[in-house]
mmCIF file of C-alpha atoms in Angstrom:
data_model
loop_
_atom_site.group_PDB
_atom_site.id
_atom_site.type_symbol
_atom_site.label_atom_id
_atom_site.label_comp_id
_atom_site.label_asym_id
_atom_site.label_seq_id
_atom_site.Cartn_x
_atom_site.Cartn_y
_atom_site.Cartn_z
ATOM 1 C CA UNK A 1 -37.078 7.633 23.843
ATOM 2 C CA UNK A 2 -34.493 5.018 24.935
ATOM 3 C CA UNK A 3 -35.128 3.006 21.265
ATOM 4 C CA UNK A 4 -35.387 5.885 19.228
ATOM 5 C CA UNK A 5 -31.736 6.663 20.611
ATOM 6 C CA UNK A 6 -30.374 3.259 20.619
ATOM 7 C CA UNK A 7 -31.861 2.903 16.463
ATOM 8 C CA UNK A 8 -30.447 5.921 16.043
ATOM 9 C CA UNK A 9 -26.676 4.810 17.511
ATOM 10 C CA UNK A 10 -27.501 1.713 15.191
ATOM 11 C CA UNK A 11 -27.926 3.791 11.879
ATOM 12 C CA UNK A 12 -25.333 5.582 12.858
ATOM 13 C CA UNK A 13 -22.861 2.220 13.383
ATOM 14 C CA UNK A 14 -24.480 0.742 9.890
ATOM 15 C CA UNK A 15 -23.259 4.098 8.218
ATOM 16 C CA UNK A 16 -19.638 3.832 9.645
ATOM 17 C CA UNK A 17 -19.427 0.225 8.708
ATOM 18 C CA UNK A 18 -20.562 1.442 5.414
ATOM 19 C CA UNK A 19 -18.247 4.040 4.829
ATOM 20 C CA UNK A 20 -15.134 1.919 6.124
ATOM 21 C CA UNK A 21 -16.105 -1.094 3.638
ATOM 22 C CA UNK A 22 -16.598 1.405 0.700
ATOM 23 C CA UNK A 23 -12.666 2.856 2.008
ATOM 24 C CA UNK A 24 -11.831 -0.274 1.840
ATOM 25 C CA UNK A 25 -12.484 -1.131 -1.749
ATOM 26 C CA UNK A 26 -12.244 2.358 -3.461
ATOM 27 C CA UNK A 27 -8.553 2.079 -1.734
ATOM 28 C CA UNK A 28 -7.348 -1.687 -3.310
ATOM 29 C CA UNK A 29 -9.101 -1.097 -6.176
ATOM 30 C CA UNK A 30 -7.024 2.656 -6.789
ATOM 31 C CA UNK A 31 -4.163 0.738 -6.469
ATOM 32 C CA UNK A 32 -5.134 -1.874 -8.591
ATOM 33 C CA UNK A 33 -5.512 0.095 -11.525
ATOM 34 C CA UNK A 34 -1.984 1.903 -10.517
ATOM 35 C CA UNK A 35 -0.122 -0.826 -10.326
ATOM 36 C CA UNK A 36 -1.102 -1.429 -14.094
ATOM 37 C CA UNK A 37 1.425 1.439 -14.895
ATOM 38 C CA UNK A 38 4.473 -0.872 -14.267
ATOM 39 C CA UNK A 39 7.826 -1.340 -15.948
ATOM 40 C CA UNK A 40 8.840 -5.074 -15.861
ATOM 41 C CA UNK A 41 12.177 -6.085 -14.841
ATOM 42 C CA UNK A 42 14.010 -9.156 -15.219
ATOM 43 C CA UNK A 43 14.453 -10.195 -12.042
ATOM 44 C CA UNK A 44 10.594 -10.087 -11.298
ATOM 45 C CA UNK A 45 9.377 -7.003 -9.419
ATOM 46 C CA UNK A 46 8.409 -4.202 -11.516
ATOM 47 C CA UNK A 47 8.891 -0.201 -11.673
ATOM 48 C CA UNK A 48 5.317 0.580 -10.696
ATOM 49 C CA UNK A 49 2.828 3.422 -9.952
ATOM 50 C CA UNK A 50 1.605 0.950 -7.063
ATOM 51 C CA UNK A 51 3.357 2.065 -4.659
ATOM 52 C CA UNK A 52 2.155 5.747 -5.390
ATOM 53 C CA UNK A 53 -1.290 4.254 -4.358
ATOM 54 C CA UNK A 54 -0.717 2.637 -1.432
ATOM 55 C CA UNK A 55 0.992 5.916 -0.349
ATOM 56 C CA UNK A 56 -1.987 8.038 -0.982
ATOM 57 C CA UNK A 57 -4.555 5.781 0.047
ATOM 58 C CA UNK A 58 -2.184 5.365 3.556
ATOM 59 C CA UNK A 59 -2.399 9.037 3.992
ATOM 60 C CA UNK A 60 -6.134 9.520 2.720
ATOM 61 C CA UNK A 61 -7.609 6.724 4.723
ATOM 62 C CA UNK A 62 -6.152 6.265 8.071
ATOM 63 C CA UNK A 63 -4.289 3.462 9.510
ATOM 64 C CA UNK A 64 -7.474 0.921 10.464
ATOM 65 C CA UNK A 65 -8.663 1.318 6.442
ATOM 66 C CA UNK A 66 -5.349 1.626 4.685
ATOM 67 C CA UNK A 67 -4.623 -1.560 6.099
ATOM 68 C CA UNK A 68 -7.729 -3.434 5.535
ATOM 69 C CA UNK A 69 -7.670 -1.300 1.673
ATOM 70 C CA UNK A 70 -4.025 -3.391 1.289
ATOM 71 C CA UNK A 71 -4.881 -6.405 2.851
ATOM 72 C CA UNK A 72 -8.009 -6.166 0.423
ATOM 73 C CA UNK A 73 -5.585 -5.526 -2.227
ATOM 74 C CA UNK A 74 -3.424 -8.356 -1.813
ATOM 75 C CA UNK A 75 -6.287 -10.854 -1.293
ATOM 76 C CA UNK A 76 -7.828 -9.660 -4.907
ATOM 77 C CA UNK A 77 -4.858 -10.327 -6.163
ATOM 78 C CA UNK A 78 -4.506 -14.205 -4.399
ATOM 79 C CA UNK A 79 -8.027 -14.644 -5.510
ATOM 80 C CA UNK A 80 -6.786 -14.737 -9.471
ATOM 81 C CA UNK A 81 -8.090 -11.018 -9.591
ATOM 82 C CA UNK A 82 -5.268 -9.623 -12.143
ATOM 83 C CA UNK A 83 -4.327 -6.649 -9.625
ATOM 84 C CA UNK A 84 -0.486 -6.937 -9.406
ATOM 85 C CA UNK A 85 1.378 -4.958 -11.445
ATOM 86 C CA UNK A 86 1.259 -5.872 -15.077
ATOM 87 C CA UNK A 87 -1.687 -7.888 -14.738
ATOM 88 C CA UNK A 88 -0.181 -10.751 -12.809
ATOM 89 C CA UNK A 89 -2.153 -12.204 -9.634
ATOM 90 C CA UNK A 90 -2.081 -15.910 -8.154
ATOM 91 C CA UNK A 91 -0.225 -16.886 -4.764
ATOM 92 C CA UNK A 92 2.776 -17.481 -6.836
ATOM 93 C CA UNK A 93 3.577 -13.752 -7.168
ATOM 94 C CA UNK A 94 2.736 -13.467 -3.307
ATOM 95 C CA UNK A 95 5.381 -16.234 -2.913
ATOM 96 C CA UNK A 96 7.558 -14.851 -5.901
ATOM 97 C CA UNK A 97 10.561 -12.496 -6.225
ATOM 98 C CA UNK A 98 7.668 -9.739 -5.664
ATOM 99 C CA UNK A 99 5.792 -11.006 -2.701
ATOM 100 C CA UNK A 100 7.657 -9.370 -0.081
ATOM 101 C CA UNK A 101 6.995 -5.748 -1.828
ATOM 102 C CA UNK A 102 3.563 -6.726 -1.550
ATOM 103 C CA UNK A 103 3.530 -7.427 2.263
ATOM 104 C CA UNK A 104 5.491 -4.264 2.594
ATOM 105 C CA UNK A 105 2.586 -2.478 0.873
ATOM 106 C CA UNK A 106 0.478 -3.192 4.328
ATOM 107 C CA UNK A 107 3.112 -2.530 6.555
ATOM 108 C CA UNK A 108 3.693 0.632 4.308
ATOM 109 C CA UNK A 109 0.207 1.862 4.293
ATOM 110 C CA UNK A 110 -0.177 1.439 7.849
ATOM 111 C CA UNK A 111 2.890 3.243 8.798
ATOM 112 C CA UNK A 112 1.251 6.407 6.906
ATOM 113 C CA UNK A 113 -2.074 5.972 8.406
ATOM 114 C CA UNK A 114 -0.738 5.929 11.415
ATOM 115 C CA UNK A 115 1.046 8.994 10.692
ATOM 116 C CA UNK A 116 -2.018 10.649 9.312
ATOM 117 C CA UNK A 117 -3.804 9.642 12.329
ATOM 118 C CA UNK A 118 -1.385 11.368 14.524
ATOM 119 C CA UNK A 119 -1.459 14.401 12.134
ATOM 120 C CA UNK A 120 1.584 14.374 9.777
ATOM 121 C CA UNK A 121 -0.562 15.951 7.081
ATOM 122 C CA UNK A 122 -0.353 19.140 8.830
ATOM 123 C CA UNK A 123 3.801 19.755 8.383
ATOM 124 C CA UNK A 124 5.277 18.873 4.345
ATOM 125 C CA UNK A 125 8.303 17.870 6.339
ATOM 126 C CA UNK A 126 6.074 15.483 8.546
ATOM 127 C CA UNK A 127 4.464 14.035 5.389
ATOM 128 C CA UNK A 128 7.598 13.402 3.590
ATOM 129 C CA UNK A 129 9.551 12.031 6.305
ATOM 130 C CA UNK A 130 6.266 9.174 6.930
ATOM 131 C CA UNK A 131 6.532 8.630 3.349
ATOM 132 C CA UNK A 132 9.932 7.887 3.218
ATOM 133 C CA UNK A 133 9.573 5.880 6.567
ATOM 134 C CA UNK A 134 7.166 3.803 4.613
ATOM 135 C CA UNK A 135 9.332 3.072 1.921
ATOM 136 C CA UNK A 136 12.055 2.493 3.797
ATOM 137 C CA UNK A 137 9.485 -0.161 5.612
ATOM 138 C CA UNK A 138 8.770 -1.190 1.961
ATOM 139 C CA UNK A 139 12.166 -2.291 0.654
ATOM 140 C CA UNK A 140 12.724 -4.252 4.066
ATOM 141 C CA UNK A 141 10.019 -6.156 3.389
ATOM 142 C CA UNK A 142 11.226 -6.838 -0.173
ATOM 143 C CA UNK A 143 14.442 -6.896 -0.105
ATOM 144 C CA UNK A 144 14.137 -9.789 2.547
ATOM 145 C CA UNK A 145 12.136 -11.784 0.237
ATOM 146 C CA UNK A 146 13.892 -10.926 -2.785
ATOM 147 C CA UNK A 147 17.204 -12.093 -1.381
ATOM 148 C CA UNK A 148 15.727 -15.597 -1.841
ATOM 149 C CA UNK A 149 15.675 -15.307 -5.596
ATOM 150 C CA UNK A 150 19.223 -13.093 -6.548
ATOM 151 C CA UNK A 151 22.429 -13.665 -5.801
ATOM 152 C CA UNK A 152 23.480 -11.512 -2.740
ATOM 153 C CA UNK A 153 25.893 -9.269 -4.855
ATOM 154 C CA UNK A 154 23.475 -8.309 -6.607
ATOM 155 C CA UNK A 155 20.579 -7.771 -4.052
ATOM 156 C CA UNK A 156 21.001 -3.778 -3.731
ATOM 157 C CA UNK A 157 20.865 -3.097 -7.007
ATOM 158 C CA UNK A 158 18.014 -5.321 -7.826
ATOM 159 C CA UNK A 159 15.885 -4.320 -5.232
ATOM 160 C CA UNK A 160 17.015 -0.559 -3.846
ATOM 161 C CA UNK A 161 18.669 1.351 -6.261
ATOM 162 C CA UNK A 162 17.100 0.642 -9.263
ATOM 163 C CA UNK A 163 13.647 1.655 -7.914
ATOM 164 C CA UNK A 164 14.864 4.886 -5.429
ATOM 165 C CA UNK A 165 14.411 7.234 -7.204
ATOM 166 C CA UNK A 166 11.156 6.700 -8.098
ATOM 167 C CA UNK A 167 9.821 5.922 -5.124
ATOM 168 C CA UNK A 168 11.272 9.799 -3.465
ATOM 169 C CA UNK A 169 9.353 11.403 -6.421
ATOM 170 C CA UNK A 170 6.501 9.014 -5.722
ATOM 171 C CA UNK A 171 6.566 9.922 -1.848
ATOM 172 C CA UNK A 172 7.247 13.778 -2.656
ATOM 173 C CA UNK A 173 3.930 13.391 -5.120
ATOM 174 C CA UNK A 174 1.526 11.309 -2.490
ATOM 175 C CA UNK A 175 2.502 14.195 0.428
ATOM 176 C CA UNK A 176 1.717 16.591 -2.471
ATOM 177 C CA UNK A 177 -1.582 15.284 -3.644
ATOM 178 C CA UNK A 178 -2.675 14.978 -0.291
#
């Protein structure tokens, strides 16, 4: 009896691993292919339905696999895999006018797990307010590396205002899709 229960705790471990792993990659890889709906900008980060992504898969997976689903996302992307937004990967967008974005993504998708996991998803007003923690999380991140490639004067505009907007309709849509 005692190794038909302790096979049957290991099945059920092997089927958890499973299913986090298979989180993990159906979550980079959705925001892969979003981030391929991007508007480039001059100065190097682009308008892009990324960011929707990450804050669906934050909300959808839980903190523990939205974070590994980023973290998988960003690696791809180091790796040569041509994940960032308009096709672009390599450690030089990592290190680029863009790269902080891309940390923030983590610290973005973990925030809303985290929410999730404490049960946001039940309130609209819970759910927006994560997402717009998140972002808010998001554009610290980037902002602090962008500041390293535009003049300070021009920081706000080229790394907040241009992309609010779109990132409260994309939070107001992720809380509404899930």
């Amino acid at each position: 009896m005692h190794t038909t229960l302790s096979a049957s705790k290991q099945w059920a471990q092997r089927n958890q691993t499973a299913a986090f792993l298979l989180k993990t990659v159906i979550g980079a890889n959705v925001v892969a292919l979003l981030a391929q709906l991007a508007i480039p900008q001059p100065w190097g980060v682009a308008i892009s339905a990324g960011s929707l992504g990450v804050m669906v898969m934050g909300f959808a997976l839980g903190r523990k696999a939205a974070i590994a689903a980023l973290t998988l996302y960003v690696l791809e992307g180091v790796a040569g895999l041509p994940v960032f937004a308009n096709g672009r990967s390599g450690l030089s967008v990592l290190m680029g006018p863009s790269g902080g974005y891309l940390f923030g993504y983590i610290a973005m998708a973990g925030i809303l797990g985290w929410a999730t996991d404490k049960g946001a998803l039940q309130s609209a007003v819970k759910s927006v307010a994560a997402a717009l923690a998140g972002v808010a999380v998001l554009y610290a991140f980037g902002m602090a590396q962008l500041s390293l490639f535009v003049p300070a004067n021009e920081l706000i505009y080229k790394g907040f205002t241009t992309y609010l907007a779109f990132d409260i309709a994309k939070a107001c849509l992720a809380c509404f899709l899930v």
